[in-house]
Short mmCIF file of C-alpha atoms in Angstrom, two decimals:
data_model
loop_
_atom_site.label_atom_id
_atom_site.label_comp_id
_atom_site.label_asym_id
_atom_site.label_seq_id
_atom_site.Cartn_x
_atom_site.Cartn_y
_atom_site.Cartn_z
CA UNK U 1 0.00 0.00 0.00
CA UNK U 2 1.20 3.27 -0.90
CA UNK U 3 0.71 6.06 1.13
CA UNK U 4 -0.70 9.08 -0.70
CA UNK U 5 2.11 11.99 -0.02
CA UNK U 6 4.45 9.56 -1.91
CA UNK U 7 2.50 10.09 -5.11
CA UNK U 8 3.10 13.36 -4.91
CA UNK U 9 6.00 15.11 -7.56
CA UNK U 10 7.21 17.60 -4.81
CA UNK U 11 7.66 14.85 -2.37
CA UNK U 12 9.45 12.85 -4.79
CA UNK U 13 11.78 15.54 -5.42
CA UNK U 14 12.35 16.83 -1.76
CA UNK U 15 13.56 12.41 -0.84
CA UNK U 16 16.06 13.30 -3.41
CA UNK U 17 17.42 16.62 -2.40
CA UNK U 18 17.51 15.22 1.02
CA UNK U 19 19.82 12.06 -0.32
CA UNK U 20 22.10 15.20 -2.04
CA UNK U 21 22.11 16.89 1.31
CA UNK U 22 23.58 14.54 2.94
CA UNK U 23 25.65 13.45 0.41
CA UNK U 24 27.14 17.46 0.51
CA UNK U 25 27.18 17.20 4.71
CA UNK U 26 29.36 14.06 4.26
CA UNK U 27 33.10 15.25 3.65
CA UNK U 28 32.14 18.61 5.53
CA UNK U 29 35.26 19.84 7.76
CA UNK U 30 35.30 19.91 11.18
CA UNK U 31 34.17 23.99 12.47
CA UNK U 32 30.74 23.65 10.73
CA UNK U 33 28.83 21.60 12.93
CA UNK U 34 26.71 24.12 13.39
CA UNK U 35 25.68 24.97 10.25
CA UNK U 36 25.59 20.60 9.36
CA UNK U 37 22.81 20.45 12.19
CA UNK U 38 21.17 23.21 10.30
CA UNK U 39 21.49 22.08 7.38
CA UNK U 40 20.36 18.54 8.17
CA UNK U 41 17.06 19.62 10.38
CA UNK U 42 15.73 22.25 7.33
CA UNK U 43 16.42 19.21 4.86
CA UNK U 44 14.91 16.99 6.52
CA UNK U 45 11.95 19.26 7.38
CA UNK U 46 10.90 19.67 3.45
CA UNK U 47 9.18 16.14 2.51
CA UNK U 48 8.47 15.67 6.49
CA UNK U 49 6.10 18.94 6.50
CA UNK U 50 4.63 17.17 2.92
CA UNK U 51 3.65 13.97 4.36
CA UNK U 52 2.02 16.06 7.27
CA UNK U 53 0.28 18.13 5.14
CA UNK U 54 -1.10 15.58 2.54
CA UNK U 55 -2.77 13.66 5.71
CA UNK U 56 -4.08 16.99 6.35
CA UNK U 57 -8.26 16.68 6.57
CA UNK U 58 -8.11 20.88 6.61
CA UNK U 59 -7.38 22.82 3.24
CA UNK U 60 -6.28 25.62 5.77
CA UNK U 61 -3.91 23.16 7.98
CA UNK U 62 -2.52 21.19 4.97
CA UNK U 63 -1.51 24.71 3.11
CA UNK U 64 -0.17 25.66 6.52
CA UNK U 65 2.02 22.66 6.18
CA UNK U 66 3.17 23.62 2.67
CA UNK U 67 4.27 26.42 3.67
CA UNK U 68 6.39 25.57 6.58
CA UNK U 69 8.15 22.91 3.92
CA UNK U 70 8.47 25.79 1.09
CA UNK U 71 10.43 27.75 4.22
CA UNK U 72 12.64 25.10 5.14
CA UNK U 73 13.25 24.81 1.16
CA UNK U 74 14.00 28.26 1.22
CA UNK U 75 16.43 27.81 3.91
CA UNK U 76 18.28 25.17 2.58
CA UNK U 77 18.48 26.97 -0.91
CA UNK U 78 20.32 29.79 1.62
CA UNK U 79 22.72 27.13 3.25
CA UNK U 80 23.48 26.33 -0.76
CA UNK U 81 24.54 29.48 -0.66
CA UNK U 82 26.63 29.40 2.24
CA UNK U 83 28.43 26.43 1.05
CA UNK U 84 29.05 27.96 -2.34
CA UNK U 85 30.89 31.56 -0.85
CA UNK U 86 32.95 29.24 2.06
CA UNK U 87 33.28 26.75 -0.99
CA UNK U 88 32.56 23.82 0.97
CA UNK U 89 31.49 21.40 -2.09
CA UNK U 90 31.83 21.50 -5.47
CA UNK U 91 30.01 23.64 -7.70
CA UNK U 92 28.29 20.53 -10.06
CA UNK U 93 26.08 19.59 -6.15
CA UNK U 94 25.23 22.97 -5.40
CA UNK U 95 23.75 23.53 -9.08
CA UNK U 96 21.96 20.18 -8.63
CA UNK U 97 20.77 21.60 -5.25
CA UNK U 98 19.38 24.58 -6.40
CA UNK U 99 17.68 22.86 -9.12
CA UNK U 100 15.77 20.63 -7.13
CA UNK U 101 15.01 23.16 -4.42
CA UNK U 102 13.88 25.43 -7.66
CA UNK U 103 11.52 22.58 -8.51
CA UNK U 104 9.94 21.89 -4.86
CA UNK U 105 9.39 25.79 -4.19
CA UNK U 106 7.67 26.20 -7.43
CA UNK U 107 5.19 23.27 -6.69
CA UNK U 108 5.12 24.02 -2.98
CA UNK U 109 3.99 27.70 -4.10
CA UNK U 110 1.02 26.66 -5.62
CA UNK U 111 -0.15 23.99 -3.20
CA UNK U 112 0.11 26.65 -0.15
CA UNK U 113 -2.97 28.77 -1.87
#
């Protein structure tokens, strides 16, 4: 039985960026445990605010949902950032990164109205 969220394109999406997330957190040095944790909670809070919200019975509460997911998107599309300027991983992951995170905001957008 498949649960519904994981039909959804935007959840689909956020599972991967979360596998690339971790995949950039990986050979981080030592001095940015801080920003890891960070990092790791906002990634993992995308597709974990989408499975909330799809078992939602509330229009109002689901898009609530949404939108706490398109924020912790947002943040992690800021922490891309980050590691680009500190050049903590290569440049091929962070455009893959902000791909993805392009995607899920775009759809996440729409499904918060």
């Amino acid at each position: 039985m498949l649960l519904s969220y994981k039909n959804l394109d935007v959840y689909k999406l956020s599972v991967e960026f979360l596998g690339l997330s971790f995949n950039l957190l990986a050979p981080l040095p030592k001095g940015h445990g801080k920003l890891a944790d960070q990092f790791r909670r906002a990634s993992m809070s995308v597709p974990l605010n989408i499975a909330e919200a799809a078992g939602e019975v509330s229009p109002a509460e689901a898009a609530h949902h949404f939108a706490i997911s398109r924020g912790s998107a947002m943040e992690c599309g800021a922490i891309l950032d980050v590691f680009r300027v500190v050049r903590l991983a290569n440049a091929a992951d962070l455009d893959r990164g902000d791909q993805l995170l392009y995607r899920i905001v775009s759809m996440l957008s729409k499904m918060c109205r």
